[in-house]
Coordinates of C-alpha atoms and ligand atoms in Angstrom, one line a residue:
M1 CA 10.0 26.1 -3.4
S2 CA 10.4 21.9 -1.6
D3 CA 7.5 20.4 -0.8
I4 CA 9.0 21.0 2.9
E5 CA 9.0 24.1 2.2
I6 CA 5.4 24.2 0.5
A7 CA 4.7 22.5 3.1
Q8 CA 5.3 24.2 6.2
A9 CA 5.0 27.8 4.9
N10 CA 1.2 26.4 4.1
E11 CA 1.3 25.3 8.1
A12 CA 2.0 28.0 9.9
T13 CA -0.2 30.6 8.1
E14 CA -3.2 28.3 6.7
M15 CA -3.7 25.1 8.5
K16 CA -6.9 25.0 10.0
P17 CA -7.2 23.4 13.8
I18 CA -8.0 19.7 13.1
T19 CA -12.2 20.1 15.3
E20 CA -12.6 22.1 12.4
I21 CA -11.9 19.3 9.3
G22 CA -13.4 18.0 11.5
A23 CA -17.4 19.7 11.4
M24 CA -16.9 19.6 7.8
V25 CA -18.0 16.5 7.8
G26 CA -19.9 16.3 10.6
L27 CA -17.7 14.7 12.8
S28 CA -17.8 16.7 16.1
A29 CA -15.4 17.5 18.9
D30 CA -16.2 14.6 20.0
D31 CA -16.5 11.9 17.9
L32 CA -12.4 13.1 17.4
E33 CA -9.3 12.2 19.6
L34 CA -7.0 14.2 19.1
Y35 CA -2.7 13.9 19.1
G36 CA -2.2 18.1 18.9
K37 CA -3.8 20.7 17.1
S38 CA -4.2 18.9 13.6
K39 CA -4.4 15.5 13.9
A40 CA -6.6 13.2 15.4
K41 CA -7.7 9.8 15.6
L42 CA -11.3 9.0 15.6
T43 CA -13.0 7.3 18.8
L44 CA -14.0 3.9 18.7
A45 CA -18.2 5.1 19.2
A46 CA -18.0 8.0 16.1
L47 CA -16.7 4.7 14.0
K48 CA -19.7 2.2 15.2
R49 CA -21.7 5.1 14.4
L50 CA -21.2 6.1 10.7
R51 CA -21.0 1.8 10.0
Q52 CA -24.5 2.7 10.0
Q53 CA -24.2 5.8 7.2
P54 CA -24.9 5.4 3.7
Q55 CA -21.8 5.4 1.5
G56 CA -20.8 7.2 -0.7
K57 CA -18.5 6.7 -4.5
L58 CA -15.9 5.5 -4.3
V59 CA -12.0 6.5 -6.4
L60 CA -9.6 4.7 -7.3
V61 CA -6.5 5.7 -7.4
T62 CA -3.6 3.8 -9.1
S63 CA -0.5 4.0 -11.5
I64 CA 2.2 2.7 -14.3
N65 CA 4.3 0.7 -12.9
P66 CA 6.5 3.0 -10.8
T67 CA 10.0 4.6 -12.6
P68 CA 13.1 6.4 -11.4
A69 CA 11.5 9.3 -13.7
G70 CA 8.3 9.4 -10.5
E71 CA 4.5 8.7 -11.0
G72 CA 3.1 11.4 -8.6
K73 CA 0.4 9.0 -7.7
S74 CA -0.8 10.4 -3.7
T75 CA -0.1 13.8 -5.7
V76 CA -2.9 12.8 -8.0
T77 CA -5.1 11.6 -5.2
I78 CA -4.7 14.4 -2.8
G79 CA -5.1 17.0 -5.6
L80 CA -8.5 15.0 -7.4
G81 CA -9.6 15.4 -4.0
D82 CA -9.0 18.7 -3.9
A83 CA -10.2 19.8 -6.9
L84 CA -13.8 17.6 -6.6
R85 CA -13.9 20.1 -3.4
L86 CA -13.7 22.7 -5.6
R87 CA -16.2 21.9 -7.8
G88 CA -18.6 21.6 -4.4
Q89 CA -18.4 18.4 -4.0
N90 CA -18.0 16.6 -1.1
A91 CA -15.1 14.7 -1.6
V92 CA -12.8 13.1 1.2
I93 CA -9.8 11.0 1.1
A94 CA -7.8 7.9 2.5
L95 CA -3.8 7.6 1.8
R96 CA -1.6 5.5 3.3
E97 CA 0.8 6.3 6.8
P98 CA 4.0 6.1 5.4
S99 CA 6.6 3.6 6.1
L100 CA 10.1 5.6 7.4
G101 CA 11.8 2.9 5.5
P102 CA 11.2 4.7 2.1
V103 CA 11.1 8.2 4.2
M104 CA 15.2 7.6 4.4
G105 CA 16.2 5.8 2.1
M106 CA 14.8 6.1 -1.4
K107 CA 11.6 7.5 -1.7
G108 CA 11.7 10.8 1.2
G109 CA 7.8 12.1 2.3
A110 CA 4.6 10.3 1.5
T111 CA 2.1 13.1 1.7
G112 CA 2.1 13.9 -1.8
G113 CA 3.8 16.6 -3.6
G114 CA 4.1 20.3 -4.4
Y115 CA 0.4 22.2 -3.6
A116 CA -1.2 18.7 -3.8
Q117 CA 0.0 18.4 -0.8
V118 CA -1.4 16.7 3.2
V119 CA -0.5 18.5 6.7
P120 CA 1.3 18.6 9.3
M121 CA 4.0 16.9 6.6
E122 CA 6.4 16.8 8.8
D123 CA 4.8 14.4 11.6
I124 CA 2.6 12.4 9.3
N125 CA 6.1 11.5 7.7
L126 CA 7.6 11.0 11.2
H127 CA 6.2 9.5 14.2
F128 CA 2.2 10.8 13.8
T129 CA 0.1 9.5 15.5
G130 CA 2.6 5.9 17.1
D131 CA 0.8 3.4 14.5
M132 CA 3.9 1.9 13.6
H133 CA 4.6 2.1 16.6
A134 CA 2.9 0.0 17.8
L135 CA 2.8 -2.0 15.1
T136 CA 6.4 -2.8 15.3
T137 CA 6.1 -3.5 19.8
A138 CA 3.0 -5.6 18.7
V139 CA 4.7 -7.9 16.3
D140 CA 8.0 -8.3 18.7
T141 CA 5.8 -9.0 21.9
L142 CA 4.8 -11.6 19.8
A143 CA 8.2 -12.8 18.6
A144 CA 9.7 -12.6 22.6
L145 CA 6.4 -14.6 23.6
I146 CA 6.8 -17.0 21.2
D147 CA 10.8 -17.5 22.0
N148 CA 10.0 -17.4 25.4
H149 CA 7.6 -20.3 24.6
L150 CA 10.2 -22.4 23.5
Q151 CA 12.7 -21.4 26.6
Q152 CA 10.3 -21.8 29.8
G153 CA 9.9 -25.4 28.8
N154 CA 8.6 -25.6 25.0
A155 CA 4.6 -27.5 25.9
L156 CA 3.4 -26.7 22.6
N157 CA 6.3 -28.5 21.4
I158 CA 7.0 -26.2 18.8
D159 CA 10.1 -27.2 16.3
P160 CA 11.8 -23.9 16.5
R161 CA 12.6 -24.1 12.5
R162 CA 9.7 -23.7 11.4
I163 CA 8.3 -20.6 12.9
L164 CA 7.0 -18.7 10.4
W165 CA 7.0 -15.3 12.8
R166 CA 9.1 -13.0 12.1
R167 CA 11.0 -10.1 14.1
V168 CA 9.9 -6.2 12.7
L169 CA 12.2 -2.5 12.1
D170 CA 10.3 0.6 10.1
I171 CA 13.8 0.5 8.7
N172 CA 15.7 -0.5 5.5
D173 CA 18.1 -2.2 7.6
R174 CA 19.6 -4.9 5.4
A175 CA 22.1 -6.0 8.2
L176 CA 18.8 -7.2 9.6
R177 CA 17.4 -9.8 6.7
H178 CA 19.1 -13.1 8.9
V179 CA 19.7 -13.6 12.0
T180 CA 20.9 -16.0 14.6
I181 CA 19.2 -15.2 17.6
G182 CA 19.2 -16.7 21.2
L183 CA 23.0 -17.3 21.6
G184 CA 24.8 -17.1 25.5
G185 CA 23.7 -19.4 27.0
V186 CA 21.0 -22.1 29.1
T187 CA 19.2 -17.9 30.0
S188 CA 19.8 -16.5 26.8
G189 CA 17.0 -18.2 25.0
V190 CA 16.8 -20.8 22.3
P191 CA 19.7 -20.2 19.4
R192 CA 17.3 -20.6 15.8
E193 CA 17.5 -18.5 12.7
T194 CA 15.5 -16.1 12.0
E195 CA 14.7 -13.1 10.0
F196 CA 13.7 -9.6 10.0
D197 CA 10.6 -7.8 7.9
I198 CA 10.3 -4.0 7.4
T199 CA 7.1 -3.6 9.3
V200 CA 4.9 -2.3 6.8
A201 CA 5.7 -6.3 5.3
S202 CA 4.5 -7.8 8.4
E203 CA 0.9 -9.5 9.0
L204 CA 0.0 -7.7 11.5
M205 CA 0.7 -4.3 9.9
A206 CA -2.6 -6.5 6.9
I207 CA -4.5 -7.4 9.7
L208 CA -4.6 -4.2 10.7
C209 CA -6.4 -2.9 7.4
L210 CA -8.2 -5.5 7.0
A211 CA -9.9 -5.4 10.0
E212 CA -14.0 -4.2 10.5
D213 CA -13.5 -3.5 14.4
L214 CA -11.8 -4.5 17.4
A215 CA -13.6 -8.7 17.7
D216 CA -12.8 -8.4 13.9
L217 CA -9.2 -7.6 14.5
K218 CA -8.9 -10.2 17.9
A219 CA -10.4 -13.2 15.9
R220 CA -7.8 -12.5 13.2
I221 CA -4.7 -12.2 15.5
A222 CA -6.3 -15.9 16.7
R223 CA -5.9 -16.8 13.9
I224 CA -2.5 -16.1 12.9
V225 CA 0.2 -19.2 12.2
I226 CA 2.8 -18.3 13.5
G227 CA 4.6 -21.8 12.8
Y228 CA 4.7 -25.8 13.3
T229 CA 4.8 -28.6 15.8
Y230 CA 7.8 -31.0 15.1
D231 CA 4.9 -33.5 13.7
R232 CA 4.3 -30.1 11.0
T233 CA 0.3 -29.2 13.2
P234 CA 0.1 -25.8 13.2
V235 CA 0.6 -23.3 15.8
T236 CA -1.8 -20.4 16.3
V237 CA -1.2 -17.2 18.5
A238 CA -4.1 -18.8 20.5
D239 CA -2.6 -21.3 21.0
L240 CA 0.1 -19.7 22.7
G241 CA -3.0 -16.9 24.5
V242 CA -1.8 -14.3 23.5
T243 CA -4.2 -12.9 21.0
G244 CA -5.7 -10.5 23.7
A245 CA -2.1 -8.8 24.7
I246 CA -1.6 -8.3 21.1
A247 CA -4.8 -7.0 20.6
M248 CA -4.5 -4.6 23.1
L249 CA -1.0 -2.6 21.6
L250 CA -3.5 -2.2 18.4
R251 CA -6.3 -0.8 20.8
D252 CA -5.3 2.9 19.6
A253 CA -4.0 1.6 16.2
I254 CA -6.4 0.0 14.8
K255 CA -8.5 4.4 15.5
P256 CA -8.0 6.0 11.7
N257 CA -6.1 9.2 11.5
L258 CA -7.7 12.9 10.1
V259 CA -5.5 15.0 8.9
Q260 CA -6.1 17.7 5.7
T261 CA -5.0 18.4 2.2
L262 CA -3.1 22.5 1.9
A263 CA -6.3 23.0 1.3
H264 CA -8.3 21.8 4.0
T265 CA -9.7 18.2 2.1
P266 CA -10.9 16.3 4.9
T267 CA -8.5 12.8 4.5
L268 CA -7.8 10.0 6.5
I269 CA -4.6 8.4 6.5
H270 CA -3.9 4.8 8.1
G271 CA -2.1 1.7 7.5
G272 CA 0.5 1.9 5.1
P273 CA 1.2 -2.7 3.7
F274 CA 3.8 -1.6 1.0
A275 CA 2.2 -2.7 -2.0
N276 CA 4.8 -5.3 -3.4
I277 CA 5.6 -7.4 -0.4
A278 CA 2.2 -7.3 1.6
H279 CA -1.2 -5.7 -0.1
G280 CA -1.0 -2.2 -0.5
C281 CA -4.0 -0.7 -0.1
N282 CA -4.5 2.3 3.7
S283 CA -7.6 0.5 6.3
I284 CA -10.4 -0.5 5.5
L285 CA -12.2 1.2 8.9
A286 CA -10.1 4.7 6.9
T287 CA -12.2 4.3 3.4
R288 CA -15.3 2.9 5.0
T289 CA -14.9 6.6 7.1
A290 CA -14.7 8.5 4.2
L291 CA -17.8 7.2 2.0
A292 CA -19.3 6.9 5.7
L293 CA -18.7 11.0 5.7
G294 CA -18.4 12.3 1.9
D295 CA -20.2 11.7 -1.2
I296 CA -17.1 10.9 -3.4
A297 CA -14.5 8.7 -0.9
I298 CA -10.6 8.5 -3.1
T299 CA -8.6 6.4 -1.9
E300 CA -4.4 4.8 -3.8
A301 CA -3.8 1.4 -3.9
G302 CA 0.3 1.9 -3.9
F303 CA 2.4 0.9 -6.6
G304 CA 1.5 0.1 -10.2
A305 CA -2.2 -1.4 -11.1
D306 CA -0.4 -4.7 -11.6
L307 CA 0.0 -5.1 -7.3
G308 CA -1.7 -2.4 -5.9
G309 CA -4.7 -1.7 -8.4
E310 CA -5.1 -6.3 -8.3
K311 CA -4.8 -6.7 -4.6
F312 CA -7.4 -4.1 -4.0
M313 CA -9.8 -5.8 -6.7
D314 CA -9.2 -9.5 -5.3
I315 CA -8.5 -8.6 -1.8
T316 CA -9.8 -5.3 -0.2
A317 CA -12.7 -5.2 -1.9
P318 CA -14.8 -8.0 -0.6
A319 CA -13.0 -6.9 3.2
L320 CA -14.7 -3.2 2.0
G321 CA -17.5 -4.9 0.5
K322 CA -17.9 -2.1 -1.9
T323 CA -15.7 -2.4 -5.4
P324 CA -14.7 0.9 -6.6
D325 CA -17.3 3.3 -8.8
V326 CA -13.9 4.2 -11.1
V327 CA -10.7 3.8 -11.1
V328 CA -7.7 7.0 -11.7
I329 CA -4.9 5.0 -14.1
V330 CA -1.8 7.9 -12.7
A331 CA 0.6 8.7 -15.7
T332 CA 3.6 10.8 -16.5
V333 CA 5.1 11.3 -20.8
R334 CA 8.1 11.5 -18.3
A335 CA 7.9 7.5 -16.9
L336 CA 6.1 6.7 -19.6
K337 CA 9.5 7.7 -21.4
Y338 CA 11.9 5.3 -19.6
N339 CA 8.8 3.1 -19.7
G340 CA 10.7 3.1 -23.4
G341 CA 13.7 3.2 -23.1
Q342 CA 14.8 7.0 -22.4
K343 CA 17.6 7.4 -19.8
L344 CA 16.7 8.6 -17.2
A345 CA 19.4 11.3 -17.8
T346 CA 17.6 12.5 -20.8
L347 CA 14.0 13.0 -20.2
T348 CA 13.4 16.2 -20.2
E349 CA 14.2 15.7 -23.8
E350 CA 11.3 16.0 -26.3
N351 CA 11.3 12.4 -27.3
R352 CA 7.6 11.0 -28.9
P353 CA 9.0 7.8 -30.6
A354 CA 10.2 6.8 -26.8
L355 CA 6.8 7.5 -25.7
Q356 CA 4.8 5.5 -28.0
A357 CA 7.3 2.6 -27.1
G358 CA 6.3 3.0 -23.2
F359 CA 2.4 3.9 -23.8
G360 CA 2.6 -0.2 -24.2
N361 CA 2.9 -0.4 -20.3
L362 CA -0.2 2.1 -20.1
K363 CA -1.9 0.3 -22.2
R364 CA -1.4 -2.9 -20.7
H365 CA -2.6 -1.4 -17.5
I366 CA -5.9 -0.2 -18.8
H367 CA -6.5 -3.1 -19.9
N368 CA -6.7 -4.8 -17.0
M369 CA -8.6 -2.0 -15.3
K370 CA -11.2 -2.4 -17.8
R371 CA -11.3 -5.8 -17.3
Y372 CA -12.9 -5.8 -13.9
G373 CA -16.2 -3.5 -15.1
V374 CA -15.3 -0.5 -13.7
P375 CA -14.9 2.6 -15.9
V376 CA -11.1 3.7 -16.0
V377 CA -10.1 7.2 -16.3
V378 CA -6.1 8.5 -16.6
A379 CA -4.4 10.8 -14.7
I380 CA -1.6 12.7 -17.0
N381 CA 1.1 14.5 -14.0
E382 CA 1.7 17.2 -16.6
F383 CA 5.0 17.7 -15.5
A384 CA 7.1 20.9 -16.0
T385 CA 9.4 19.4 -18.9
D386 CA 6.5 17.3 -21.4
T387 CA 5.8 19.5 -24.2
E388 CA 2.5 19.8 -25.7
A389 CA 3.7 17.1 -27.9
E390 CA 4.3 15.5 -26.3
L391 CA 0.5 14.8 -24.3
N392 CA -1.4 15.6 -27.3
D393 CA 0.3 12.0 -28.4
L394 CA -0.8 10.7 -24.7
I395 CA -4.0 12.1 -25.1
S396 CA -4.8 10.3 -28.2
L397 CA -2.7 7.0 -26.7
C398 CA -5.4 6.6 -24.5
E399 CA -8.3 7.4 -26.6
A400 CA -7.3 4.6 -29.1
A401 CA -6.9 2.2 -25.9
G402 CA -11.2 3.1 -24.7
A403 CA -9.9 5.5 -21.7
T404 CA -10.4 9.5 -21.7
A405 CA -7.5 10.9 -20.7
V406 CA -7.2 13.5 -18.9
R407 CA -4.2 16.6 -17.9
A408 CA -3.3 17.8 -14.2
N409 CA -1.5 20.0 -12.8
V410 CA -2.3 19.2 -9.3
W411 CA 1.4 19.6 -8.5
G412 CA 1.9 23.4 -9.8
E413 CA -2.0 24.1 -9.1
G414 CA -3.3 21.9 -6.3
G415 CA -6.4 22.0 -7.1
H416 CA -7.2 24.3 -9.3
G417 CA -4.8 22.1 -12.0
G418 CA -7.2 19.4 -11.4
L419 CA -10.2 20.2 -12.3
A420 CA -10.6 18.9 -15.1
L421 CA -9.9 15.6 -14.4
A422 CA -12.5 16.1 -11.6
D423 CA -15.3 16.0 -14.2
A424 CA -13.2 13.7 -16.2
V425 CA -13.7 11.6 -12.9
S426 CA -17.6 12.8 -12.3
T427 CA -18.7 11.5 -15.7
A428 CA -17.0 8.4 -15.3
L429 CA -18.9 8.0 -12.1
Q430 CA -22.6 8.6 -13.6
Q431 CA -21.6 5.3 -16.1
P432 CA -22.6 2.4 -15.1
A433 CA -20.1 -0.5 -12.7
D434 CA -20.4 -3.9 -13.1
F435 CA -18.0 -4.8 -11.1
T436 CA -16.5 -8.7 -12.3
P437 CA -13.5 -10.1 -10.0
L438 CA -10.5 -12.1 -11.5
Y439 CA -11.2 -15.6 -10.1
D440 CA -13.0 -17.4 -7.7
N441 CA -11.3 -17.9 -4.9
A442 CA -12.3 -21.9 -4.7
A443 CA -10.0 -22.6 -7.4
A444 CA -6.9 -24.1 -6.5
P445 CA -3.7 -21.6 -5.5
K446 CA -1.9 -22.4 -9.0
A447 CA -5.0 -21.5 -10.6
K448 CA -5.6 -18.2 -9.3
I449 CA -1.8 -17.6 -9.1
E450 CA -2.0 -18.1 -13.2
T451 CA -5.2 -16.3 -13.9
I452 CA -3.1 -13.4 -12.3
V453 CA 0.2 -13.9 -13.9
Q454 CA -1.6 -14.7 -17.7
Q455 CA -4.7 -12.2 -17.4
I456 CA -3.1 -9.1 -15.3
Y457 CA 0.3 -9.7 -16.2
G458 CA 1.2 -11.4 -19.4
G459 CA 2.7 -13.9 -18.3
R460 CA 3.1 -17.6 -19.6
D461 CA 3.6 -19.9 -17.3
V462 CA 4.6 -20.2 -13.5
V463 CA 7.8 -22.4 -11.7
Y464 CA 7.2 -23.7 -8.5
D465 CA 10.9 -24.3 -6.3
H466 CA 10.9 -27.6 -4.1
K467 CA 10.4 -24.8 -1.2
A468 CA 6.7 -23.6 -2.9
E469 CA 5.5 -27.2 -3.4
L470 CA 6.1 -28.3 0.1
A471 CA 3.9 -24.9 1.1
L472 CA 1.5 -25.7 -1.2
K473 CA 1.2 -28.6 -0.2
T474 CA 0.8 -27.5 3.7
I475 CA -1.5 -25.6 2.9
A476 CA -3.4 -27.6 0.8
K477 CA -3.1 -30.5 3.9
N478 CA -4.8 -27.4 5.8
G479 CA -8.0 -26.7 4.1
W480 CA -6.3 -23.5 3.9
D481 CA -6.3 -23.5 -0.3
Q482 CA -9.5 -21.4 -0.9
L483 CA -8.0 -17.7 0.2
P484 CA -7.4 -14.6 -1.9
I485 CA -3.6 -14.8 -3.5
C486 CA -1.1 -11.9 -3.2
M487 CA 2.1 -11.3 -4.6
A488 CA 5.0 -10.7 -3.5
K489 CA 6.4 -8.8 -7.2
T490 CA 9.4 -6.6 -7.8
Q491 CA 7.2 -2.6 -8.1
Y492 CA 9.4 -2.0 -11.9
S493 CA 7.9 -4.4 -14.0
F494 CA 5.1 -7.1 -14.6
S495 CA 7.2 -9.7 -14.8
D496 CA 9.6 -10.7 -11.6
D497 CA 12.8 -9.2 -13.8
A498 CA 12.9 -5.5 -12.3
K499 CA 14.8 -4.6 -15.3
A500 CA 12.1 -5.7 -18.4
L501 CA 10.3 -2.6 -18.8
G502 CA 7.8 -1.5 -20.7
A503 CA 5.2 -4.3 -21.5
P504 CA 6.9 -7.7 -21.4
S505 CA 5.4 -10.8 -22.1
D506 CA 5.3 -14.2 -22.8
F507 CA 7.8 -14.2 -19.3
T508 CA 7.9 -17.2 -16.9
I509 CA 7.5 -15.8 -13.3
H510 CA 9.3 -18.4 -10.3
V511 CA 7.9 -18.7 -7.2
R512 CA 10.5 -19.2 -4.6
D513 CA 7.5 -20.0 -1.6
V514 CA 3.5 -19.5 -0.4
V515 CA 3.5 -18.3 3.3
P516 CA 0.2 -18.7 4.4
R517 CA -1.4 -15.7 6.7
L518 CA -5.0 -16.8 8.1
G519 CA -5.0 -13.8 10.1
A520 CA -4.5 -11.1 7.2
G521 CA -6.8 -13.9 5.8
F522 CA -4.1 -14.5 2.1
L523 CA -1.6 -16.3 1.1
V524 CA 1.4 -14.8 -0.1
V525 CA 3.2 -16.0 -2.6
M526 CA 7.0 -15.3 -3.4
T527 CA 8.6 -13.9 -6.5
G528 CA 12.2 -13.4 -8.1
S529 CA 13.9 -12.6 -5.3
V530 CA 12.1 -9.5 -4.1
L531 CA 12.8 -9.4 -0.6
T532 CA 10.6 -8.6 2.7
M533 CA 13.6 -6.6 4.0
P534 CA 14.9 -3.4 2.1
G535 CA 18.3 -1.8 1.9
L536 CA 19.4 1.3 2.1
P537 CA 20.4 2.8 -0.9
K538 CA 24.3 4.6 -1.6
Q539 CA 23.0 8.1 -1.7
P540 CA 19.4 7.8 1.6
A541 CA 17.7 10.5 1.3
A542 CA 19.0 10.7 5.4
L543 CA 22.1 12.4 3.8
N544 CA 19.9 15.8 3.1
M545 CA 18.1 15.8 6.6
D546 CA 18.3 18.0 9.2
V547 CA 16.6 19.6 12.3
S548 CA 17.7 23.7 12.7
D549 CA 17.6 24.7 16.6
D550 CA 14.3 25.9 17.2
G551 CA 13.0 22.6 15.9
V552 CA 12.2 22.7 12.2
I553 CA 12.8 20.6 9.5
S554 CA 14.4 19.9 7.1
G555 CA 15.5 18.3 3.5
L556 CA 12.5 15.8 4.2
F557 CA 11.9 16.1 0.4
Ligands
ADP601 P1 3.3 7.6 -5.4 O1 2.9 8.4 -5.0 O2 3.9 7.7 -7.1 O3 4.9 7.8 -4.8 P2 4.0 11.1 -5.5 O4 2.8 11.4 -5.3 O5 4.2 10.4 -3.2 O6 4.4 9.6 -5.9 O7 5.1 11.8 -5.6 C1 6.8 11.4 -6.1 C2 7.8 12.8 -5.8 O8 7.3 13.7 -7.1 C3 6.9 13.5 -5.1 O9 8.7 14.3 -4.6 C4 6.9 14.6 -5.4 O10 6.5 16.2 -5.1 C5 7.0 14.1 -7.5 N1 6.4 14.9 -8.2 C6 5.1 14.6 -8.2 N2 4.0 15.0 -9.2 C7 5.2 16.1 -9.7 C8 4.8 16.5 -11.0 N3 3.8 16.9 -11.7 N4 6.0 17.8 -11.3 C9 7.2 18.1 -10.3 N5 7.1 17.0 -9.1 C10 5.9 16.4 -8.5

């Protein structure tokens, strides 16, 4: 059965009312705002109360660099939550919300797979509770207000060529990457060039995911630098006087959403910045809620541990006020063989030398995550085509690299296939975690970037385009250089070359630009040719999607 067929069968017969799921973790009906029977948001009052609760332990799930072979990070995160519950532990999951861009493009659904999924799968993958809509609208409202300011006399003296704020859409639409707006004469605005990003790359998405509450959301929105004046003075949302309007549009989007897994594990799904072009973790409000409601909170960071994992440690954890107690790195035999040079079409064939060759990728991620002083467990997400010899090789290789590795078949068996992983995680949770940050925020931006490139990526040096050098000067002049770094880099490689698989070393990272994101509180470092508005592939996943006359959806994987 396909993922969606498994989910639909569960939704029809087994899915519980969301109030029952809330009650499992002590949430009353008054704590929930219902969006139908199976989805709810937590009220602001409930969030405030939970802030006072003691926190559980935190498990961060990350992975090797993604490949077309698929790693199954969300699947393992969900299966681990279900398995911990089968072992009698009060586990609560926190995940990101899917973006429609990749759903329609390459990826299909982002709600796990097989017997480790969250439901209602179609709703979560499509419009869910409207958070993406609210974010898109808020970003574009601010853009419209900026252009209206230019049109109405430009009292702030904003230089139309130095506006940083861009419009967004939650669709992969390459045609909107570079556009000219304001054409059509004096009543149609001030003509200028601009760009569209995908919603999940916007600063507002990052802000939503890092904000503590509505007051902090407003303070962060007020700080957003939308551009510069003709004399290069930064202009903020507060200067425009529209902080309240933008925050108002996000009043409901800031509340985490509660759903359930196929096995009824309470799951918060909230916020979804991509990890290659943003910081890649669900909202801190969702993770905090999971920590308050559960004894163990399991959260996932996007793409590989070089991106989402590093950003969780250096950006999210300080905002959350809690560092992970255990890191789980998801790997597959297939993906490691692909990293070791085996072709996609032949990945079902046994190839132990390719596995050995590709292991370097996982080895570096193990080393990197251990470097933070947190116990590491490797979850081998089993595929039906993995051979016993390959699986045993991988376990030995991990052990030699100093990490416990456990097989998990949550895709095929749900939580029952993840019991060994749950036990390994429980054991690791007993070990002391002694968190050591990667860099000191007081260091200069170039020093922080170099630390990430050398210590996490395994690169040698960094070169800066003229534009990036100028941006760094502006950052220094305005005193923004003590902010953490959010690297924008391809997810496929440790380097900025998507084709350099495995564990490349001694490479150079090319920095094109550095963008201050004062509301989010980090500097985005654009490397290589990474794009903030993806395109659709030759055969978009959309080609397989349909809805029947009686409303049944198919093709969301
Ligand atoms: P990620 O979070 O790493 O992007 P997902 O968990 O979303 O990956 O899984 C991607 C796809 O791979 C899903 O369609 C899922 O059903 C499939 N998948 C994951 N694990 C397995 C497995 N062990 N066997 C077969 N398919 C799997």
